[in-house]
Amino acid sequence: MTPINEHSALVVDDHPLVARGIAEYLRSHCGFDRADAICAAADLWANIGRFGAPTLALVDFWLPEGTALPALVRLRDEYPATRLMVISGDDDPAVRDKVRRLPVDGFLLKQAEPAVFAQAVAAVLHGDAWFDEAPVAVQTAGETRNLPLSPAELGLTPRQGEVLAMMLKGLPNKRIAQALSLTEQTVKEHVSGILDRLGARNRIDLITRLRGKRVDA
Amino acid sequence: MTPINEHSALVVDDHPLVARGIAEYLRSHCGFDRADAICAAADLWANIGRFGAPTLALVDFWLPEGTALPALVRLRDEYPATRLMVISGDDDPAVRDKVRRLPVDGFLLKQAEPAVFAQAVAAVLHGDAWFDEAPVAVQTAGETRNLPLSPAELGLTPRQGEVLAMMLKGLPNKRIAQALSLTEQTVKEHVSGILDRLGARNRIDLITRLRGKRVDA
DNA sequence: AGTGGAACCCTACCGTGGTAGGGTGGTGGT
DNA sequence: ACCACCACCCTACCACGGTAGGGTTCCACT
């Protein structure tokens, strides 16, 4: 088994190279004698069985199987001495919230600077908690992080594209009409055309089908 | 400047540790003499100015500023000898599509196995194209990759939660009613309660506001 | 015993969404 | 000159969504 003062770490992330990169960093810059990279929760238990409980476990919130929540509570439960940190790539407030209620010692965004990373790891090893603050006014995720579709690639006319874009913002026909200086009726016809082309029964069906997507002008 | 047969690489990714991890891997496993990690498109030009154009550039599709598209076309334009690969963390078909129309030499998912990574890099260096195939039946992104909200944390009654969940799927009142064995009218009242509580004018407003979110049971 | 809320049902009313079926004018292609 | 397509306008009709009244049961809390 591991000697008393040896520091070992486990990194769990579904991106093999990311896990390896972080593990490597822990070895070279954070004074760990051993750091293993793991890609699935299943391998986690196997690894612990072989090498014993690590000093620190860094676990990605999103794993291929879903969230890491069950794995985290089990880890905490079975190996209470292991320090637990959660890392995440996307800065979703809901994720922060969930993590804060979890029995873990720290939370960190993957886009953190290596120096911050080292600082956080040191703090957690020392017995302190380390929770990343939300960066101010960075509302990337939902809005910026998806590609606008062009009307053409949906088989729509330019005008239909404009109407669709406004529909997806939740605007009613009347508002669309006045925004485009049209009759409500003309808008309705564009809407009918769009629904027909995209195979949706009504605008709600359309919106839910295209949920999260955007269309440009 | 760099000697003729030396291989240098540039890795651009907004997650510092990821960039470093990949760069490290390129050095240790892919025969690169030099591999720099960069986090923003801006630093890219500075680095090239200092060390010359790299043999290979690995660029994340999503950068803090938005997509890497402008940087990619400029790279290809100004340094046509540099082999260009795009990497991405999320497997969005729209991203694949955009990349395929780009003047780049390869595309790769970050969750690829290191061995695949090495293989792809070797192929591209050799002058071949390397485009990752979409994994079959992995529809993670949109669906699985967000946390369900509980009715309670939205200030809703359990029943309202059930109705809301179905509303967000785009179901009309009538369908919801028969699914829950209710009168359409009763559903309407739940809907009114939900709209009222969440401050939405109508269900479309509601759906667009909560776009991408899910609610459980 | 009384109060309040949640869940359920009812009738009635009205605004919006969507379809049908008609029309005009402009543009690009053959 | 013709056709096809797009964009725009019109009237008329009906289904759906949502509000506003009214009501009953059951349960939890005081």
Coordinates of C-alpha atoms (C1' of nucleotides) in Angstrom, one line a residue:
Chain A
M1 CA 0.0 0.0 0.0
T2 CA 0.9 3.6 -0.3
P3 CA 3.4 5.0 2.3
I4 CA 2.0 7.3 4.9
N5 CA 3.3 10.6 3.5
E6 CA 2.9 9.9 -0.1
H7 CA 0.4 12.0 -2.1
S8 CA -1.6 10.3 -4.8
A9 CA -4.3 11.7 -7.0
L10 CA -7.0 10.5 -9.2
V11 CA -8.4 12.5 -12.1
V12 CA -11.7 11.5 -13.6
D13 CA -12.7 13.1 -16.9
D14 CA -14.3 11.8 -20.0
H15 CA -11.7 13.4 -22.2
P16 CA -8.6 11.1 -22.0
L17 CA -6.2 13.8 -23.0
V18 CA -7.6 16.3 -20.5
A19 CA -7.4 13.8 -17.7
R20 CA -3.9 13.0 -18.6
G21 CA -3.0 16.6 -18.9
I22 CA -4.3 17.4 -15.5
A23 CA -2.8 14.4 -13.9
E24 CA 0.6 15.3 -15.4
Y25 CA 0.2 18.8 -14.0
L26 CA -0.5 17.5 -10.5
R27 CA 2.6 15.4 -10.6
S28 CA 4.9 18.0 -12.0
H29 CA 3.6 21.1 -10.2
C30 CA 1.6 20.1 -7.2
G31 CA 3.9 17.7 -5.5
F32 CA 2.0 14.5 -6.1
D33 CA 4.0 11.3 -6.3
R34 CA 1.3 9.6 -8.3
A35 CA -1.6 10.8 -10.4
D36 CA -3.8 8.5 -12.5
A37 CA -6.1 9.6 -15.3
I38 CA -9.5 7.8 -15.6
C39 CA -12.3 8.3 -18.1
A40 CA -15.3 6.5 -16.6
A41 CA -16.7 6.1 -13.2
A42 CA -16.5 2.4 -13.5
D43 CA -12.7 2.4 -13.7
L44 CA -12.6 4.5 -10.6
W45 CA -13.4 1.7 -8.3
A46 CA -11.1 -0.7 -10.0
N47 CA -8.3 1.8 -9.6
I48 CA -9.0 2.4 -6.0
G49 CA -9.1 -1.4 -5.4
R50 CA -5.7 -1.8 -6.9
F51 CA -3.9 1.2 -5.5
G52 CA -5.9 2.2 -2.5
A53 CA -7.8 5.5 -1.9
P54 CA -6.0 8.5 -3.2
T55 CA -5.2 11.6 -1.2
L56 CA -7.1 13.7 -3.7
A57 CA -9.8 12.9 -6.3
L58 CA -10.6 15.4 -9.1
V59 CA -13.8 14.5 -10.8
D60 CA -15.5 16.1 -13.8
F61 CA -19.1 16.9 -13.2
W62 CA -20.2 15.6 -16.6
L63 CA -19.3 12.0 -17.3
P64 CA -20.4 9.9 -20.3
E65 CA -23.0 8.2 -18.1
G66 CA -24.5 11.5 -16.9
T67 CA -23.5 13.5 -13.9
A68 CA -20.9 12.4 -11.5
L69 CA -23.2 12.9 -8.5
P70 CA -23.7 9.2 -7.6
A71 CA -20.0 8.5 -7.9
L72 CA -19.2 11.5 -5.7
V73 CA -21.4 10.6 -2.9
R74 CA -20.2 7.0 -3.0
L75 CA -16.6 8.2 -2.9
R76 CA -17.2 10.4 0.0
D77 CA -19.1 7.7 1.8
E78 CA -16.6 4.9 1.3
Y79 CA -13.4 6.9 1.5
P80 CA -14.0 9.9 3.7
A81 CA -10.3 10.6 4.0
T82 CA -10.0 11.3 0.3
R83 CA -10.2 15.0 -0.5
L84 CA -12.8 15.6 -3.2
M85 CA -12.8 18.2 -5.9
V86 CA -15.3 18.7 -8.7
I87 CA -14.2 20.3 -12.0
S88 CA -16.4 21.4 -14.8
G89 CA -16.0 22.8 -18.3
D90 CA -19.1 24.8 -18.6
D91 CA -20.0 27.5 -16.2
D92 CA -23.6 26.7 -15.6
P93 CA -25.0 28.3 -12.4
A94 CA -27.2 25.2 -11.9
V95 CA -24.1 23.1 -11.8
R96 CA -22.4 25.4 -9.3
D97 CA -25.6 25.2 -7.2
K98 CA -25.7 21.4 -7.2
V99 CA -22.1 21.1 -6.4
R100 CA -22.3 23.5 -3.5
R101 CA -24.8 21.1 -1.9
L102 CA -22.6 18.2 -2.3
P103 CA -20.3 16.8 0.3
V104 CA -17.1 17.8 -1.6
D105 CA -14.2 20.0 -0.7
G106 CA -13.9 22.2 -3.8
F107 CA -15.1 23.2 -7.2
L108 CA -13.1 24.5 -10.0
L109 CA -13.6 25.5 -13.7
K110 CA -11.5 23.8 -16.2
Q111 CA -10.7 27.1 -17.8
A112 CA -8.9 28.2 -14.6
E113 CA -5.3 29.2 -14.9
P114 CA -2.8 26.5 -13.9
A115 CA -1.7 28.7 -11.1
V116 CA -5.2 28.9 -9.7
F117 CA -5.5 25.2 -10.1
A118 CA -2.4 24.6 -8.0
Q119 CA -3.6 27.1 -5.4
A120 CA -7.0 25.4 -5.2
V121 CA -5.4 21.9 -4.8
A122 CA -3.1 23.2 -2.1
A123 CA -5.9 24.7 -0.2
V124 CA -8.0 21.6 -0.4
L125 CA -5.1 19.4 0.6
H126 CA -4.6 21.7 3.6
G127 CA -8.1 21.0 4.7
D128 CA -9.8 24.2 3.5
A129 CA -12.7 24.4 1.1
W130 CA -12.1 26.0 -2.3
F131 CA -15.1 27.1 -4.3
D132 CA -14.5 29.1 -7.5
E133 CA -16.4 32.3 -7.8
A134 CA -18.6 32.9 -10.8
P135 CA -16.8 35.2 -13.2
V136 CA -18.8 38.4 -13.6
A137 CA -20.8 39.0 -16.7
V138 CA -19.7 36.0 -18.6
Q139 CA -22.9 34.6 -20.1
T140 CA -21.3 32.4 -22.7
A141 CA -22.9 29.0 -22.5
G142 CA -26.5 29.1 -23.7
E143 CA -26.3 32.1 -25.9
T144 CA -23.0 32.3 -27.6
R145 CA -22.2 28.6 -27.6
N146 CA -24.2 27.5 -30.5
L147 CA -24.0 28.1 -34.2
P148 CA -26.6 30.1 -35.9
L149 CA -28.2 28.2 -38.8
S150 CA -28.6 30.0 -42.0
P151 CA -32.1 30.1 -43.6
A152 CA -30.7 28.5 -46.7
E153 CA -29.5 25.4 -45.0
L154 CA -33.0 24.9 -43.6
G155 CA -34.5 25.4 -47.0
L156 CA -36.1 28.7 -46.2
T157 CA -36.3 31.9 -48.0
P158 CA -34.4 34.9 -46.5
R159 CA -37.6 36.5 -45.3
Q160 CA -38.8 33.3 -43.7
G161 CA -35.4 33.2 -42.0
E162 CA -36.0 36.5 -40.4
V163 CA -39.4 35.5 -39.2
L164 CA -38.1 32.2 -37.8
A165 CA -35.4 34.0 -35.9
M166 CA -38.0 36.2 -34.2
M167 CA -40.3 33.2 -33.6
L168 CA -37.6 31.4 -31.8
K169 CA -37.3 34.4 -29.5
G170 CA -40.9 33.8 -28.5
L171 CA -42.4 36.8 -30.3
P172 CA -46.0 36.7 -31.3
N173 CA -47.0 37.4 -34.9
K174 CA -48.2 40.9 -34.1
R175 CA -44.8 41.9 -32.7
I176 CA -43.0 40.3 -35.6
A177 CA -45.3 42.1 -38.0
Q178 CA -44.6 45.5 -36.6
A179 CA -40.9 44.8 -36.3
L180 CA -40.7 44.0 -40.0
S181 CA -43.3 46.5 -41.0
L182 CA -45.7 43.9 -42.3
T183 CA -49.3 42.9 -41.9
E184 CA -49.9 40.3 -39.3
Q185 CA -51.5 38.2 -42.0
T186 CA -48.3 38.2 -44.1
V187 CA -46.4 37.1 -41.1
K188 CA -48.8 34.2 -40.7
E189 CA -48.2 33.2 -44.2
H190 CA -44.5 33.1 -43.6
V191 CA -45.1 31.2 -40.5
S192 CA -47.2 28.6 -42.4
G193 CA -44.4 28.3 -44.9
I194 CA -41.8 27.7 -42.2
L195 CA -44.0 25.2 -40.4
D196 CA -44.7 23.4 -43.6
R197 CA -41.0 23.4 -44.7
L198 CA -39.7 22.2 -41.4
G199 CA -42.5 19.7 -40.7
A200 CA -43.9 21.2 -37.5
R201 CA -47.5 21.3 -36.5
N202 CA -47.5 24.7 -34.9
R203 CA -45.0 27.2 -33.6
I204 CA -44.7 25.5 -30.2
D205 CA -43.8 22.3 -31.8
L206 CA -41.3 24.2 -33.9
I207 CA -39.7 26.0 -31.0
T208 CA -39.3 22.8 -28.9
R209 CA -37.8 21.0 -31.9
L210 CA -35.3 23.7 -32.5
R211 CA -34.6 24.3 -28.8
G212 CA -31.3 25.8 -28.2
K213 CA -30.7 26.6 -31.8
R214 CA -30.5 30.0 -33.3
V215 CA -31.1 31.3 -36.8
D216 CA -29.3 34.3 -38.2
A217 CA -31.2 37.4 -39.3
Chain B
M1 CA 14.2 30.3 -37.2
T2 CA 13.3 26.7 -36.8
P3 CA 15.5 24.2 -38.6
I4 CA 14.1 22.5 -41.6
N5 CA 13.3 19.2 -40.2
E6 CA 12.1 20.3 -36.8
H7 CA 8.4 19.7 -35.9
S8 CA 6.7 22.4 -33.9
A9 CA 3.1 22.5 -32.8
L10 CA 0.7 25.1 -31.5
V11 CA -2.3 24.1 -29.4
V12 CA -5.1 26.7 -29.0
D13 CA -7.7 26.0 -26.3
D14 CA -9.5 28.2 -23.9
H15 CA -8.8 25.8 -21.0
P16 CA -5.1 26.3 -20.1
L17 CA -4.7 22.9 -18.6
V18 CA -6.2 21.2 -21.6
A19 CA -4.0 23.1 -23.9
R20 CA -0.9 22.2 -21.9
G21 CA -2.0 18.6 -21.6
I22 CA -2.4 18.2 -25.3
A23 CA 0.9 20.1 -26.1
E24 CA 2.7 17.8 -23.6
Y25 CA 1.3 14.8 -25.3
L26 CA 2.4 16.0 -28.8
R27 CA 5.9 16.4 -27.5
S28 CA 6.1 13.1 -25.7
H29 CA 4.2 10.8 -28.0
C30 CA 4.0 12.4 -31.5
G31 CA 7.6 13.4 -32.0
F32 CA 7.2 17.1 -31.8
D33 CA 10.3 19.0 -30.8
R34 CA 8.3 21.9 -29.5
A35 CA 4.6 22.4 -28.6
D36 CA 3.2 25.6 -27.2
A37 CA -0.1 26.0 -25.4
I38 CA -2.1 29.1 -26.1
C39 CA -5.5 30.2 -24.7
A40 CA -6.7 33.0 -26.9
A41 CA -6.6 33.7 -30.6
A42 CA -4.8 37.0 -29.9
D43 CA -1.8 35.2 -28.4
L44 CA -1.6 33.0 -31.5
W45 CA -0.2 35.7 -33.8
A46 CA 2.2 36.9 -31.1
N47 CA 3.6 33.3 -30.8
I48 CA 3.9 32.9 -34.5
G49 CA 5.7 36.2 -34.8
R50 CA 8.2 35.1 -32.2
F51 CA 8.8 31.5 -33.2
G52 CA 7.6 31.3 -36.8
A53 CA 4.8 29.3 -38.3
P54 CA 4.4 25.9 -36.6
T55 CA 4.3 22.6 -38.5
L56 CA 0.9 21.8 -37.0
A57 CA -1.8 23.9 -35.3
L58 CA -4.5 22.3 -33.2
V59 CA -7.3 24.8 -32.6
D60 CA -10.4 24.4 -30.4
F61 CA -13.6 25.3 -32.2
W62 CA -14.9 27.3 -29.3
L63 CA -12.8 30.1 -28.0
P64 CA -13.7 32.7 -25.4
E65 CA -14.3 35.2 -28.2
G66 CA -16.7 32.9 -30.0
T67 CA -15.8 30.4 -32.8
A68 CA -12.3 30.0 -34.1
L69 CA -13.5 30.4 -37.6
P70 CA -11.9 33.8 -38.4
A71 CA -8.6 32.7 -36.8
L72 CA -8.6 29.5 -38.8
V73 CA -9.1 31.2 -42.2
R74 CA -6.5 33.8 -41.4
L75 CA -4.1 31.1 -40.4
R76 CA -4.6 29.1 -43.5
D77 CA -4.4 32.2 -45.6
E78 CA -1.2 33.6 -44.1
Y79 CA 0.6 30.3 -43.3
P80 CA -0.6 27.8 -45.9
A81 CA 2.3 25.4 -45.1
T82 CA 1.0 24.9 -41.5
R83 CA -1.2 21.8 -41.1
L84 CA -4.5 22.8 -39.5
M85 CA -6.6 20.7 -37.2
V86 CA -9.8 21.6 -35.4
I87 CA -10.7 20.0 -32.1
S88 CA -13.9 20.2 -30.2
G89 CA -15.3 19.1 -26.9
D90 CA -19.0 18.8 -27.8
D91 CA -20.1 16.6 -30.6
D92 CA -22.6 18.9 -32.3
P93 CA -23.4 17.9 -35.9
A94 CA -23.6 21.6 -36.8
V95 CA -20.0 22.1 -35.7
R96 CA -18.9 19.1 -37.7
D97 CA -20.7 20.5 -40.7
K98 CA -19.1 24.0 -40.4
V99 CA -15.7 22.4 -40.0
R100 CA -16.0 20.2 -43.0
R101 CA -16.5 23.3 -45.2
L102 CA -13.5 24.9 -43.7
P103 CA -10.0 24.9 -45.3
V104 CA -8.6 22.7 -42.6
D105 CA -6.9 19.3 -42.7
G106 CA -8.6 17.5 -39.9
F107 CA -11.2 17.4 -37.2
L108 CA -11.1 15.6 -33.9
L109 CA -13.2 15.3 -30.7
K110 CA -11.4 16.0 -27.5
Q111 CA -12.8 12.8 -26.0
A112 CA -10.8 10.8 -28.5
E113 CA -8.4 8.2 -27.2
P114 CA -4.9 9.4 -27.1
A115 CA -3.9 6.7 -29.6
V116 CA -6.5 8.0 -32.0
F117 CA -5.2 11.4 -31.4
A118 CA -1.7 10.3 -32.3
Q119 CA -3.0 8.5 -35.4
A120 CA -4.8 11.6 -36.6
V121 CA -1.9 13.8 -36.1
A122 CA 0.4 11.5 -38.0
A123 CA -2.1 11.3 -40.9
V124 CA -2.4 15.0 -41.1
L125 CA 1.4 15.6 -40.9
H126 CA 1.7 13.1 -43.7
G127 CA -0.5 15.2 -45.9
D128 CA -3.8 13.3 -45.5
A129 CA -7.0 14.6 -44.2
W130 CA -8.4 13.2 -41.0
F131 CA -12.1 13.7 -40.1
D132 CA -13.5 12.0 -37.1
E133 CA -16.6 10.0 -37.8
A134 CA -19.7 10.8 -35.7
P135 CA -20.1 8.2 -33.0
V136 CA -23.3 6.2 -33.5
A137 CA -26.2 6.8 -31.3
V138 CA -24.6 9.2 -28.9
Q139 CA -27.1 11.9 -28.5
T140 CA -25.6 13.4 -25.3
A141 CA -25.2 17.1 -25.8
G142 CA -28.7 18.7 -25.9
E143 CA -30.6 16.2 -24.0
T144 CA -28.5 14.7 -21.3
R145 CA -26.2 17.6 -20.7
N146 CA -28.4 19.8 -18.5
L147 CA -29.7 19.4 -15.0
P148 CA -33.4 18.9 -14.5
L149 CA -34.9 21.5 -12.2
S150 CA -37.2 20.4 -9.5
P151 CA -40.7 21.9 -9.2
A152 CA -39.9 23.0 -5.7
E153 CA -37.0 25.2 -6.7
L154 CA -39.2 27.0 -9.2
G155 CA -41.9 27.5 -6.5
L156 CA -44.3 25.2 -8.2
T157 CA -46.6 22.5 -6.8
P158 CA -45.7 18.9 -7.7
R159 CA -48.6 18.7 -10.1
Q160 CA -47.6 21.9 -11.8
G161 CA -44.2 20.5 -12.2
E162 CA -45.5 17.5 -14.1
V163 CA -47.5 19.8 -16.3
L164 CA -44.6 22.1 -16.9
A165 CA -42.4 19.2 -17.9
M166 CA -44.8 18.2 -20.6
M167 CA -45.3 21.8 -21.7
L168 CA -41.6 22.0 -22.3
K169 CA -41.8 19.0 -24.5
G170 CA -44.2 21.0 -26.7
L171 CA -47.3 19.1 -25.8
P172 CA -50.7 20.9 -26.2
N173 CA -53.1 21.0 -23.3
K174 CA -55.3 18.3 -24.7
R175 CA -52.5 15.8 -24.8
I176 CA -51.3 16.7 -21.3
A177 CA -54.8 16.2 -20.1
Q178 CA -55.2 12.7 -21.4
A179 CA -51.7 11.8 -20.3
L180 CA -52.5 12.8 -16.8
S181 CA -56.1 11.7 -16.9
L182 CA -57.4 15.2 -16.4
T183 CA -59.9 17.6 -18.0
E184 CA -58.3 20.0 -20.5
Q185 CA -59.7 22.7 -18.3
T186 CA -57.8 21.5 -15.2
V187 CA -54.6 21.5 -17.2
K188 CA -55.3 25.1 -18.3
E189 CA -55.6 26.1 -14.7
H190 CA -52.3 24.5 -13.9
V191 CA -50.8 26.2 -16.8
S192 CA -52.2 29.5 -15.7
G193 CA -50.7 28.9 -12.3
I194 CA -47.3 28.1 -13.8
L195 CA -47.3 31.2 -16.1
D196 CA -48.3 33.3 -13.2
R197 CA -45.6 31.9 -10.9
L198 CA -42.8 32.1 -13.4
G199 CA -43.9 35.5 -14.8
A200 CA -44.5 34.5 -18.4
R201 CA -47.2 35.9 -20.6
N202 CA -48.0 32.6 -22.4
R203 CA -46.6 29.2 -22.9
I204 CA -44.4 30.3 -25.8
D205 CA -42.8 32.9 -23.7
L206 CA -42.3 30.3 -21.0
I207 CA -40.7 27.8 -23.4
T208 CA -38.4 30.3 -24.9
R209 CA -37.4 31.6 -21.4
L210 CA -36.6 28.1 -20.2
R211 CA -35.1 27.0 -23.4
G212 CA -32.8 24.1 -23.0
K213 CA -33.8 23.5 -19.4
R214 CA -35.6 20.5 -18.2
V215 CA -37.9 19.8 -15.3
D216 CA -38.2 16.5 -13.7
A217 CA -41.4 14.5 -13.3
Chain C
dA1 C1' -63.7 23.9 14.4
dG2 C1' -61.8 26.7 11.3
dT3 C1' -58.5 28.3 7.7
dG4 C1' -55.8 27.7 3.8
dG5 C1' -54.0 25.4 -0.1
dA6 C1' -53.9 22.0 -3.6
dA7 C1' -56.2 19.4 -6.9
dC8 C1' -60.1 18.8 -9.4
dC9 C1' -64.4 19.9 -12.2
dC10 C1' -67.8 23.3 -14.8
dT11 C1' -69.5 27.3 -18.2
dA12 C1' -68.5 31.2 -20.7
dC13 C1' -65.7 34.6 -23.2
dC14 C1' -61.9 36.4 -26.3
dG15 C1' -57.5 36.8 -28.3
dT16 C1' -54.1 34.6 -31.0
dG17 C1' -52.5 31.1 -34.2
dG18 C1' -53.1 28.7 -38.3
dT19 C1' -55.6 27.4 -42.7
dA20 C1' -58.0 28.2 -47.1
dG21 C1' -58.6 30.7 -51.1
dG22 C1' -58.5 34.7 -53.3
dG23 C1' -55.4 38.7 -55.3
dT24 C1' -51.1 42.1 -56.8
dG25 C1' -46.3 43.3 -58.3
dG26 C1' -41.5 42.3 -59.0
dT27 C1' -37.5 39.3 -60.5
dG28 C1' -34.9 35.7 -62.8
dG29 C1' -34.8 32.0 -66.1
dT30 C1' -35.9 29.7 -70.7
Chain D
dA1 C1' -43.7 36.1 -73.7
dC2 C1' -43.9 33.0 -70.5
dC3 C1' -43.5 30.6 -66.0
dA4 C1' -41.9 30.1 -61.3
dC5 C1' -41.0 32.0 -57.2
dC6 C1' -41.0 35.4 -53.7
dA7 C1' -43.1 39.0 -51.1
dC8 C1' -46.9 41.2 -50.0
dC9 C1' -51.9 42.3 -49.1
dC10 C1' -57.1 40.8 -48.2
dT11 C1' -61.4 38.3 -46.0
dA12 C1' -63.2 34.5 -43.6
dC13 C1' -63.3 30.6 -40.6
dC14 C1' -62.0 27.5 -36.6
dA15 C1' -59.1 25.4 -33.1
dC16 C1' -56.4 26.3 -29.3
dG17 C1' -54.7 28.9 -25.4
dG18 C1' -55.7 31.6 -21.5
dT19 C1' -58.7 34.3 -18.2
dA20 C1' -62.6 34.9 -15.1
dG21 C1' -66.2 33.6 -12.8
dG22 C1' -68.3 29.8 -10.1
dG23 C1' -68.0 25.1 -7.4
dT24 C1' -66.4 20.5 -4.6
dT25 C1' -63.2 17.4 -2.0
dC26 C1' -59.2 16.3 0.8
dC27 C1' -55.4 17.3 3.9
dA28 C1' -52.4 19.9 7.0
dC29 C1' -51.9 23.2 10.4
dT30 C1' -53.5 26.1 14.4

